[in-house]
PDB file of C-alpha atoms and ligand atoms in Angstrom:
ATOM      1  CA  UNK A   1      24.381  -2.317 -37.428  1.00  0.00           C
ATOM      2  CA  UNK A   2      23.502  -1.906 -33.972  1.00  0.00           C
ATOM      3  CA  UNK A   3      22.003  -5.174 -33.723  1.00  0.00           C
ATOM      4  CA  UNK A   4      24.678  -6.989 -35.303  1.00  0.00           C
ATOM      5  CA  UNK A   5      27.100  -5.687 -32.004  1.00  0.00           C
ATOM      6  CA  UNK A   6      24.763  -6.689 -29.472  1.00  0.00           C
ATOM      7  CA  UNK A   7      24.816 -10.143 -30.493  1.00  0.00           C
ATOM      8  CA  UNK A   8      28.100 -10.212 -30.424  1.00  0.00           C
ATOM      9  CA  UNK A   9      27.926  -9.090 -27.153  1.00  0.00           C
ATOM     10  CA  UNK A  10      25.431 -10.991 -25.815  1.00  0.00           C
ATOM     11  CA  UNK A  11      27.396 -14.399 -27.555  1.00  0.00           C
ATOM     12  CA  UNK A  12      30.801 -13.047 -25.687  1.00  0.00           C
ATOM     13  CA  UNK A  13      28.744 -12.837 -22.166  1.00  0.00           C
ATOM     14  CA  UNK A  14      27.600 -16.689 -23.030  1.00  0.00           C
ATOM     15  CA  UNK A  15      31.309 -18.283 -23.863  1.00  0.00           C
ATOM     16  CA  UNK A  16      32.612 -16.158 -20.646  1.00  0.00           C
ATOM     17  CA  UNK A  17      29.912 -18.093 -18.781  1.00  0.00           C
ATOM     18  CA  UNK A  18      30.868 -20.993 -20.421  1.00  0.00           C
ATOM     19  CA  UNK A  19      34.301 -20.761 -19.305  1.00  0.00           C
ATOM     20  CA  UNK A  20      32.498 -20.214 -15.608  1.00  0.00           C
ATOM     21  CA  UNK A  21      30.484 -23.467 -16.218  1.00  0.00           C
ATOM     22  CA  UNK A  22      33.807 -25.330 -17.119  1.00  0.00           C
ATOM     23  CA  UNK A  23      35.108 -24.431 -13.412  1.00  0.00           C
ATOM     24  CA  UNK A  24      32.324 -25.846 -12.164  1.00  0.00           C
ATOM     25  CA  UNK A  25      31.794 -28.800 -14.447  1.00  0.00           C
ATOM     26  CA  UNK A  26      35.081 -30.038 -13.055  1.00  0.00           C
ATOM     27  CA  UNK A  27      34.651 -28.981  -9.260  1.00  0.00           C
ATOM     28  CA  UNK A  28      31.406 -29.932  -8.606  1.00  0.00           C
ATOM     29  CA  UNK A  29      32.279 -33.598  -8.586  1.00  0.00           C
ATOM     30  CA  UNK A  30      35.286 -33.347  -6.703  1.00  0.00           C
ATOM     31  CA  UNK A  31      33.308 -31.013  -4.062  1.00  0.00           C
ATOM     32  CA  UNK A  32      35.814 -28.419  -4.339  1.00  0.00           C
ATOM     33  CA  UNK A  33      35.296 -24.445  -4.228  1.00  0.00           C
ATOM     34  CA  UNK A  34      34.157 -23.122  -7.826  1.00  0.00           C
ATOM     35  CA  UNK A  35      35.700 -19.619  -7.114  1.00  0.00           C
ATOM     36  CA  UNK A  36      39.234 -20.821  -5.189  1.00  0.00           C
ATOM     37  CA  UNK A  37      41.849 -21.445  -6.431  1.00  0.00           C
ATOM     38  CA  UNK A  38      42.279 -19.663  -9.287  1.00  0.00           C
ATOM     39  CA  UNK A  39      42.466 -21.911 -12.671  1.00  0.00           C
ATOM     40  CA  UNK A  40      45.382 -24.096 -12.766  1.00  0.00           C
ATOM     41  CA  UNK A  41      46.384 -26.930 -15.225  1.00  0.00           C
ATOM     42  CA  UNK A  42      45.351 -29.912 -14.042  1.00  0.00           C
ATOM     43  CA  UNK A  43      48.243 -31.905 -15.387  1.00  0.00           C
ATOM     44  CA  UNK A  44      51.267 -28.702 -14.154  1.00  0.00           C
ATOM     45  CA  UNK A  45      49.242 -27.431 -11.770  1.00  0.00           C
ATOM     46  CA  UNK A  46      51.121 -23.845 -13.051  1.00  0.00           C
ATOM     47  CA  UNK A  47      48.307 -21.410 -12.905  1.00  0.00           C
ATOM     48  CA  UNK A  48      46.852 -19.917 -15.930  1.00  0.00           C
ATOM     49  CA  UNK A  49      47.486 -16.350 -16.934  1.00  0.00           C
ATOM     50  CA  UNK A  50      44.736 -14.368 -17.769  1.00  0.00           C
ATOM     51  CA  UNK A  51      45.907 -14.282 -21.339  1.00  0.00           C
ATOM     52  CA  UNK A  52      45.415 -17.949 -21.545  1.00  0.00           C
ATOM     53  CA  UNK A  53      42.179 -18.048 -19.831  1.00  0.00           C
ATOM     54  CA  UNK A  54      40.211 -15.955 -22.611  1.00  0.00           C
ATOM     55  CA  UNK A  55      37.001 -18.088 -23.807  1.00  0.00           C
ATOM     56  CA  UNK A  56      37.509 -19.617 -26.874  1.00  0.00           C
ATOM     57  CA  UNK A  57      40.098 -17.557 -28.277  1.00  0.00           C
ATOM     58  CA  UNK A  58      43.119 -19.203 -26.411  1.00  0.00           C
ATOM     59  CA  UNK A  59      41.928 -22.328 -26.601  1.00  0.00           C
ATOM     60  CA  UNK A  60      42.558 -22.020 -30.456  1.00  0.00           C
ATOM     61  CA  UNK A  61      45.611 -19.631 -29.638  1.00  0.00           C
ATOM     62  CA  UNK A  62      47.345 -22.745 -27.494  1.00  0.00           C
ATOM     63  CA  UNK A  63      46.088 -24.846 -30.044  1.00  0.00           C
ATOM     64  CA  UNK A  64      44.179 -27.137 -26.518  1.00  0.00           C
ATOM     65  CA  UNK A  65      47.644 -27.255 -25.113  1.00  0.00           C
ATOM     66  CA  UNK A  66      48.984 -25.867 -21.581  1.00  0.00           C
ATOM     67  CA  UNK A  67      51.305 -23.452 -21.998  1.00  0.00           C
ATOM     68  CA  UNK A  68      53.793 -24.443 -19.218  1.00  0.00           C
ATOM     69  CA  UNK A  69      53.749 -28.425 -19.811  1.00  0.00           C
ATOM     70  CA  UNK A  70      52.059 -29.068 -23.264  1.00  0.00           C
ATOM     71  CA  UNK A  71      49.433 -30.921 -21.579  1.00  0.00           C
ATOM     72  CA  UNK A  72      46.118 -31.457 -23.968  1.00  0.00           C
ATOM     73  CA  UNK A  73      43.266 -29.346 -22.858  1.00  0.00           C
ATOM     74  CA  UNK A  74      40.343 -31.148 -23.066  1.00  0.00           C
ATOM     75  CA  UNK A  75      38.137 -30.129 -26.098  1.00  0.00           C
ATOM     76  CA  UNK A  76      34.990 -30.085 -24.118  1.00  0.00           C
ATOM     77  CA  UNK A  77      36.358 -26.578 -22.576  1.00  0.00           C
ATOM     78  CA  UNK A  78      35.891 -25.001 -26.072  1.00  0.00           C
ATOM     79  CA  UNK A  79      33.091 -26.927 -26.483  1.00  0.00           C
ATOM     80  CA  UNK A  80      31.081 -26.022 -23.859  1.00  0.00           C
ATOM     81  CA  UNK A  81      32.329 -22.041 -24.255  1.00  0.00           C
ATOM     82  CA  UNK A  82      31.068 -22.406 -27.960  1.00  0.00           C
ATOM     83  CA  UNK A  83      27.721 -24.065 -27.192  1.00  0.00           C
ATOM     84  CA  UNK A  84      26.658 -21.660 -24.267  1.00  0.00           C
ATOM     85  CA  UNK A  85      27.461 -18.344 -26.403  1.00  0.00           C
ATOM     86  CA  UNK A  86      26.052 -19.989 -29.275  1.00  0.00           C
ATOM     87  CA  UNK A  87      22.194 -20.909 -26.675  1.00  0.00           C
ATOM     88  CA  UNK A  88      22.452 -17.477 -25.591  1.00  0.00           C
ATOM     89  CA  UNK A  89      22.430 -16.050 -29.210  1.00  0.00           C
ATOM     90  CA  UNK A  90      19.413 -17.960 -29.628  1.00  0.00           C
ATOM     91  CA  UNK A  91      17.532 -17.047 -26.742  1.00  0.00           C
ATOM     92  CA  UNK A  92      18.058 -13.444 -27.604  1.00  0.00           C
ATOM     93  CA  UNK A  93      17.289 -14.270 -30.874  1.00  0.00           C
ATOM     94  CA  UNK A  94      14.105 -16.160 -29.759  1.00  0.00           C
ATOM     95  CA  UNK A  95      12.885 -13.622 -26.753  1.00  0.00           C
ATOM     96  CA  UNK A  96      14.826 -10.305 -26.886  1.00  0.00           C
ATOM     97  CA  UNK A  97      16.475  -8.432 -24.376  1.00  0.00           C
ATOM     98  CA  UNK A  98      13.574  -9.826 -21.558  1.00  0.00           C
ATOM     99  CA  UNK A  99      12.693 -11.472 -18.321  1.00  0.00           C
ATOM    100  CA  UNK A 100      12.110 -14.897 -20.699  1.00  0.00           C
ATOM    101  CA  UNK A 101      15.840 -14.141 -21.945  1.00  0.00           C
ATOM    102  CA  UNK A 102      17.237 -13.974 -18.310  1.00  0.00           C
ATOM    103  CA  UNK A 103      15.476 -17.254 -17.391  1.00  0.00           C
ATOM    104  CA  UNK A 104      16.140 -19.164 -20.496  1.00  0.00           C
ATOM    105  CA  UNK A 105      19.783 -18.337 -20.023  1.00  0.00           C
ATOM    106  CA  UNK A 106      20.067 -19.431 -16.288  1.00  0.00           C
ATOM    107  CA  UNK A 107      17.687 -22.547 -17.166  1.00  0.00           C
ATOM    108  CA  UNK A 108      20.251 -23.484 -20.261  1.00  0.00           C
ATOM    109  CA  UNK A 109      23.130 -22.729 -17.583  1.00  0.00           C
ATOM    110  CA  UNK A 110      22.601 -25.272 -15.224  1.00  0.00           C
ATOM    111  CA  UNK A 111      21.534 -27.957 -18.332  1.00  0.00           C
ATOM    112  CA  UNK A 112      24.971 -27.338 -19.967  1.00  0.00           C
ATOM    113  CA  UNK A 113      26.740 -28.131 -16.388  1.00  0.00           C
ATOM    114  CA  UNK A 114      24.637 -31.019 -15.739  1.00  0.00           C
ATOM    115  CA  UNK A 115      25.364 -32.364 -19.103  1.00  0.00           C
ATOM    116  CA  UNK A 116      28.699 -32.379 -18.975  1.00  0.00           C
ATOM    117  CA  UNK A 117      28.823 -33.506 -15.513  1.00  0.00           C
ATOM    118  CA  UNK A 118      26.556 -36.369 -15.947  1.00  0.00           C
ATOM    119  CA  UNK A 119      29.276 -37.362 -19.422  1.00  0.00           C
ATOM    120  CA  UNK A 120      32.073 -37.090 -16.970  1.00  0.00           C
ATOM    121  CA  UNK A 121      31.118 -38.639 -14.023  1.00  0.00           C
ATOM    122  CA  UNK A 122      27.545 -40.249 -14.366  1.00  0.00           C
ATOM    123  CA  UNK A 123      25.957 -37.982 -11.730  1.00  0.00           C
ATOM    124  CA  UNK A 124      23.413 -35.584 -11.811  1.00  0.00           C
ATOM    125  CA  UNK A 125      24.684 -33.044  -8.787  1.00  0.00           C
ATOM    126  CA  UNK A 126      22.053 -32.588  -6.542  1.00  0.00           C
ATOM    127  CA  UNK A 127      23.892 -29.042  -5.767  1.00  0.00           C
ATOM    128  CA  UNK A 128      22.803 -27.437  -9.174  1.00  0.00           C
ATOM    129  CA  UNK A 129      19.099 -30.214  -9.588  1.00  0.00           C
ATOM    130  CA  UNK A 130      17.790 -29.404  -6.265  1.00  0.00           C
ATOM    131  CA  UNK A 131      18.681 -25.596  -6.185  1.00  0.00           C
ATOM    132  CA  UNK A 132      17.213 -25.951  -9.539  1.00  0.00           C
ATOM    133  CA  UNK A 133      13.662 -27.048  -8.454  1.00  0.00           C
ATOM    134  CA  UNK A 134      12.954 -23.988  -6.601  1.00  0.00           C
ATOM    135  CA  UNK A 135      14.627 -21.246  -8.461  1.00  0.00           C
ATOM    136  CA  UNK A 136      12.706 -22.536 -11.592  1.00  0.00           C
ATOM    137  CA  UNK A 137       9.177 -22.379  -9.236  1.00  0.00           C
ATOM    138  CA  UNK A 138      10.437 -19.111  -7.831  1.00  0.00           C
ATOM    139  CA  UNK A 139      10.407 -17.590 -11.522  1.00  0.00           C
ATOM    140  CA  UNK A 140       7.271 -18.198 -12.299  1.00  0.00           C
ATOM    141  CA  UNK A 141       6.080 -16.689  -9.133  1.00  0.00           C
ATOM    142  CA  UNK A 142       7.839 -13.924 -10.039  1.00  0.00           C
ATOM    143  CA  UNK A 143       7.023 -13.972 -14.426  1.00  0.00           C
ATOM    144  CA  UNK A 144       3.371 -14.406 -13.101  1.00  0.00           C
ATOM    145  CA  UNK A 145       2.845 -11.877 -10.370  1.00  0.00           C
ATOM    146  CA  UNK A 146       5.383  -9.124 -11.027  1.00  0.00           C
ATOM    147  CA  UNK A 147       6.514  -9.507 -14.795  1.00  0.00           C
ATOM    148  CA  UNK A 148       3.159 -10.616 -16.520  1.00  0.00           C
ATOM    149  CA  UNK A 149       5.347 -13.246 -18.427  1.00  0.00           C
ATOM    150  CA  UNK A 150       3.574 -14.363 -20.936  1.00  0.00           C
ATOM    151  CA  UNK A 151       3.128 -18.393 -20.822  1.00  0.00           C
ATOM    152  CA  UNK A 152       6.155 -18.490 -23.621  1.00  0.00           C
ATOM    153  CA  UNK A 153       9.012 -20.509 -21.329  1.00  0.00           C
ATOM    154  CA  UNK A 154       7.766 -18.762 -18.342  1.00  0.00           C
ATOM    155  CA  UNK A 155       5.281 -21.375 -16.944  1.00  0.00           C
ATOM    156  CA  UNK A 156       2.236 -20.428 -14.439  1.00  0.00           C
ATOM    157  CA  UNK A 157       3.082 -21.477 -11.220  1.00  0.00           C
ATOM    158  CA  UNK A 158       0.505 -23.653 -10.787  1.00  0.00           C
ATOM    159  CA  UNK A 159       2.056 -25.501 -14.284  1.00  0.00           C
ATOM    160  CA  UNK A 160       5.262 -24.955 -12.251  1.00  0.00           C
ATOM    161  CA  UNK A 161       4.366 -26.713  -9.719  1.00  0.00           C
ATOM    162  CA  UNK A 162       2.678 -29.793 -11.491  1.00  0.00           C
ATOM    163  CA  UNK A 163       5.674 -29.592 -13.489  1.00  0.00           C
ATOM    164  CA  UNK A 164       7.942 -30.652 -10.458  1.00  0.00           C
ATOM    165  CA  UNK A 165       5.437 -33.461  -9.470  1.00  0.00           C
ATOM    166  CA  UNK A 166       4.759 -35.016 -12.931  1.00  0.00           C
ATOM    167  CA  UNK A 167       8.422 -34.579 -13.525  1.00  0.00           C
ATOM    168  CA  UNK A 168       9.539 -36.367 -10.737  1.00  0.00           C
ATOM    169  CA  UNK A 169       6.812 -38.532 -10.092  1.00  0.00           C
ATOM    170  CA  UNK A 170       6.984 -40.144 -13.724  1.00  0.00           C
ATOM    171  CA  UNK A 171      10.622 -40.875 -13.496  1.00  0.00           C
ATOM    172  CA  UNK A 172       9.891 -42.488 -10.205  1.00  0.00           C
ATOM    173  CA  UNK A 173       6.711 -44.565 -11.120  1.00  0.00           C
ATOM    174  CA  UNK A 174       8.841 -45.952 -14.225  1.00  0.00           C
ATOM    175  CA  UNK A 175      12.103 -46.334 -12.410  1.00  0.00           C
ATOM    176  CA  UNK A 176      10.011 -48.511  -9.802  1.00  0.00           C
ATOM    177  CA  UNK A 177       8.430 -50.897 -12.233  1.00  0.00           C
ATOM    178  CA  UNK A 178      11.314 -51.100 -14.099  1.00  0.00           C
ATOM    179  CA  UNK A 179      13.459 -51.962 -10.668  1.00  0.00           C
ATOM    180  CA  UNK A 180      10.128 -54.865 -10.090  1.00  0.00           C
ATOM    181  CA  UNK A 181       9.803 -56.381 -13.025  1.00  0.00           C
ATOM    182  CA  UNK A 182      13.816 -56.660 -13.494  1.00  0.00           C
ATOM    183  CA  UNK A 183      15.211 -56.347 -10.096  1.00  0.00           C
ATOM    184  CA  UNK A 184      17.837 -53.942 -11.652  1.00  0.00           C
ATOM    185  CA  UNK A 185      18.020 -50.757 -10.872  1.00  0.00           C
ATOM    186  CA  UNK A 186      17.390 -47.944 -14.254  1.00  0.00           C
ATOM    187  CA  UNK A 187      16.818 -44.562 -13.835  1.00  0.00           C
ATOM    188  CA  UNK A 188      19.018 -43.114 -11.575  1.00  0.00           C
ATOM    189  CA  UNK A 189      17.476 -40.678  -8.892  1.00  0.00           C
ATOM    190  CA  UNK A 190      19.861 -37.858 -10.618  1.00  0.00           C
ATOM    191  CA  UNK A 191      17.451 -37.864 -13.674  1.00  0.00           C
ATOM    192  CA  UNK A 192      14.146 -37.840 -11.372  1.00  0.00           C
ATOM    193  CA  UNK A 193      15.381 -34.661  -9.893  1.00  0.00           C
ATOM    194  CA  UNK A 194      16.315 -33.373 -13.451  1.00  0.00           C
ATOM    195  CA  UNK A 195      12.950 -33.912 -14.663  1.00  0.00           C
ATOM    196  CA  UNK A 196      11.543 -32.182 -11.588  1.00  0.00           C
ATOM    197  CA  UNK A 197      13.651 -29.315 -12.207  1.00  0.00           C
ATOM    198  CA  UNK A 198      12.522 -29.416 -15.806  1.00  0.00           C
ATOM    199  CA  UNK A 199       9.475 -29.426 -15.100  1.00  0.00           C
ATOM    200  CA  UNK A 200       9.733 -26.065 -12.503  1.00  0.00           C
ATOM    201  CA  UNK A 201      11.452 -23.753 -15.379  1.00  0.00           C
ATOM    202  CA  UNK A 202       9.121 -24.970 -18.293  1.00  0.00           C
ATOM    203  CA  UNK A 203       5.688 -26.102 -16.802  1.00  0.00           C
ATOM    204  CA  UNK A 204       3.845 -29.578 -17.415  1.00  0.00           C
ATOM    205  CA  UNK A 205       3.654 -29.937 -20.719  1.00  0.00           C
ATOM    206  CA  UNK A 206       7.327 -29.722 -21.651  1.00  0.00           C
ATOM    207  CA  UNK A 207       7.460 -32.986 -19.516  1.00  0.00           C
ATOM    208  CA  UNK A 208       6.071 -35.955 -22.283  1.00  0.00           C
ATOM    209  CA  UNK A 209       7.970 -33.780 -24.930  1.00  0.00           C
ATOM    210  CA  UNK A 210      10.769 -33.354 -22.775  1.00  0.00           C
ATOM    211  CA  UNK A 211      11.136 -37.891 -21.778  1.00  0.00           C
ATOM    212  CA  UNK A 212       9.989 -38.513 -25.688  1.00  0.00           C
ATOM    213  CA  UNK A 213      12.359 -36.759 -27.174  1.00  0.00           C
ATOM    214  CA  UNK A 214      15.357 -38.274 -24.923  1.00  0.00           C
ATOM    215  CA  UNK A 215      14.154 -42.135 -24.759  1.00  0.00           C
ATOM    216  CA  UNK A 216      13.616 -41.880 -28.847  1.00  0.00           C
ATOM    217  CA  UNK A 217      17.208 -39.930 -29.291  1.00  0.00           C
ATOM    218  CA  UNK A 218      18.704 -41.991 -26.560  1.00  0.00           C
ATOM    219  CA  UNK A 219      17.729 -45.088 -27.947  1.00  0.00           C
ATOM    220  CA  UNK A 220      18.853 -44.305 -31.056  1.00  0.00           C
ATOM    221  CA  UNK A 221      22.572 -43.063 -29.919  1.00  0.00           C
ATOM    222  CA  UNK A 222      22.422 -46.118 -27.281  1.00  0.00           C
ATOM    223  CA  UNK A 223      21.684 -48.661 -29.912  1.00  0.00           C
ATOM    224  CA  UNK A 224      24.494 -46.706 -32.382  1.00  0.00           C
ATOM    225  CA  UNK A 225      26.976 -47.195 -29.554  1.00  0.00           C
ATOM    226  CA  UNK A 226      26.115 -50.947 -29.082  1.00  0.00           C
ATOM    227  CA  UNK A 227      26.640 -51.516 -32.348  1.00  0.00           C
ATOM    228  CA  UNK A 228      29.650 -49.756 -33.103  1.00  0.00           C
ATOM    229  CA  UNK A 229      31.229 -50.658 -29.861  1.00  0.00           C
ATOM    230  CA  UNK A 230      30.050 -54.403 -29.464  1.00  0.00           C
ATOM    231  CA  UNK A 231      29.269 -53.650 -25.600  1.00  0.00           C
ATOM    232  CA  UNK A 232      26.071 -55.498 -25.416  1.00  0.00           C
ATOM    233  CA  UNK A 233      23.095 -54.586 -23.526  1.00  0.00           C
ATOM    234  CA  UNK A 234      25.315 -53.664 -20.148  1.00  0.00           C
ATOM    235  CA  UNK A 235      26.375 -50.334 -21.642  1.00  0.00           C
ATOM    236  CA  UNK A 236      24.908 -47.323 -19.584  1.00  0.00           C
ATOM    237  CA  UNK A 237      24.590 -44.622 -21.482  1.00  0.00           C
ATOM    238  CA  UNK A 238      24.109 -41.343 -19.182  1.00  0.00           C
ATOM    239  CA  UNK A 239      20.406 -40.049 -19.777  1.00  0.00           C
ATOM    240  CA  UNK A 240      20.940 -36.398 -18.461  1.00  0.00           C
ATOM    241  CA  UNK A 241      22.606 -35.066 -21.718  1.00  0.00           C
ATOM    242  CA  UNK A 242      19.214 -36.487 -23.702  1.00  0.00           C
ATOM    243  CA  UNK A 243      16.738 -34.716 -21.008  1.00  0.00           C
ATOM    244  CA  UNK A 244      18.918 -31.739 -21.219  1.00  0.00           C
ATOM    245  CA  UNK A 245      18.231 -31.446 -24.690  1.00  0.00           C
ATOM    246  CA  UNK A 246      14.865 -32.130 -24.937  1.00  0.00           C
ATOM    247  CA  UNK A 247      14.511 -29.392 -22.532  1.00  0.00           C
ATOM    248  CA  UNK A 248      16.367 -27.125 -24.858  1.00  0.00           C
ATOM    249  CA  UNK A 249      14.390 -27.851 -27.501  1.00  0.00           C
ATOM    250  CA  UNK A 250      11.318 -27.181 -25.647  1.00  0.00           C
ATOM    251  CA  UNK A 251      12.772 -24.024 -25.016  1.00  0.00           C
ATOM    252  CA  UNK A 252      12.866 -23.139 -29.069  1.00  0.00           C
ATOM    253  CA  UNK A 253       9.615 -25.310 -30.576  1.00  0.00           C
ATOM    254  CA  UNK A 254       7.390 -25.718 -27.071  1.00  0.00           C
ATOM    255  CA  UNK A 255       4.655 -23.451 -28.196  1.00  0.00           C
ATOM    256  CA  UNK A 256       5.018 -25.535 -31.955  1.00  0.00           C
ATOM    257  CA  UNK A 257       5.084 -28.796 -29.888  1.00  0.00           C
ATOM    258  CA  UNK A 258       2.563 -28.465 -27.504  1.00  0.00           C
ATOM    259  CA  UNK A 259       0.387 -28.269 -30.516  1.00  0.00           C
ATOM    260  CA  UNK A 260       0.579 -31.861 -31.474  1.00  0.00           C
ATOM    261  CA  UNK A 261      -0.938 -33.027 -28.535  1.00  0.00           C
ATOM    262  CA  UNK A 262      -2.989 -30.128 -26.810  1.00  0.00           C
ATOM    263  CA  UNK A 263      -5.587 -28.424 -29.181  1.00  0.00           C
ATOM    264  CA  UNK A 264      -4.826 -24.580 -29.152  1.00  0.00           C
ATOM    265  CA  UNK A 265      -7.053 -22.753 -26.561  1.00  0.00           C
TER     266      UNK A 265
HETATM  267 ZN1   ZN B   1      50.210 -27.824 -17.570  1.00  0.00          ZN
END
């Protein structure tokens, strides 16, 4: 079945990303190149043969060991190879071989970097956020005038656009009450620009869907943690990963979401 290959394909061009998005997930931080030096062990520093450097596969070959010093890999490499070829079988599933497919994978990208970044190092890069804001504007411009997108995950600009400011603005108005009435300071200025960015791929109304779904899931995990962990009330969980996903689900169930709140029109 014809089909049948092409998602194969399509799920192999999403874990060799993946392995992309790994180079970056640990570069970014560190402000280093993402395309030199090659891949290296970051225990050896021995390089890594391109037989060892296969997504997925030689993770599971090396059993998430270095080849030269027996290092452990870190599981989030497979992890994150697995879970973008995995998204991009979805959005094919979901939109076809189409302009909405090209975003959505771009869009879902940059969330699966920030995620893991944000986990790693509890920052939001402004490098992929800010970038982020205006490529998402600068395809609806293009879904809207050139493409005829339909509004599926290709917002109108001008949702685009109020996107970015209720997006950011939000985060903003609640990280500044929250920093007056406690005098500590929440949100971190790496979600605000997440939101905004958000809010540029997916238009306005993936924005309340978008912060509800992470405060309810991030409470949940964040209370979980406390729990489980004893930390008290100082533990910071990093909020990125919960917008991320609210974003992705937006992606899959906005049209089903906006529903509950916006009468069909
Ligand atoms: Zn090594």
């Amino acid at each position: 079945m014809a089909a049948t290959m092409f998602h194969w394909l399509v799920f192999i061009l999403g874990a060799i990303v993946g392995s992309f998005l790994n180079v970056c997930i640990g570069r970014i931080p560190k402000e280093e190149s993402i395309v030199r030096p090659p891949s290296h062990c970051l225990n050896c520093n021995k390089p890594i043969a391109f037989y060892d450097n296969i997504p997925l596969i030689s993770y599971l070959l090396l059993r998430g060991r270095c080849r030269s010093c027996s290092e452990r890999i870190s599981l989030r490499y497979f992890f994150v190879e697995l879970s973008m070829g995995l998204l991009a079988v979805a959005l094919y599933y979901r939109f076809g071989l189409s302009y909405e497919f090209f975003v959505g994978f771009v869009f879902v990208a940059a969330l699966i970097a920030i995620s893991f970044i944000d986990l790693d190092v509890r920052i939001v890069p402004d490098v992929i956020s800010l970038p982020g804001i205006v490529l998402g504007f600068l395809f609806s411009v293009v879904g809207y005038f050139f493409i005829g997108a339909k509004d599926e995950i290709i917002p109108t600009p001008v949702s685009s656009l109020i996107g970015i400011v209720a997006g950011g603005g939000f985060l903003l108005a609640t990280a500044w009450i929250y920093e007056k009435i406690t005098g500590v300071e929440g949100m971190g200025g790496g979600d605000i620009k997440l939101l905004a960015m958000i809010g540029a791929f997916l238009g306005w109304p993936s924005i309340p869907i978008t912060l509800f779904f992470a405060s309810v899931v991030g409470s949940v995990v964040g209370l979980t943690c406390m729990l489980l962990t004893g930390a008290g009330r100082r533990l910071a969980l990093p909020f990125a990963p919960f917008l991320c996903s609210g974003a992705v689900l937006f992606i899959f169930f906005g049209e089903e979401l906006i529903q509950l709140y916006l009468p069909p029109g």
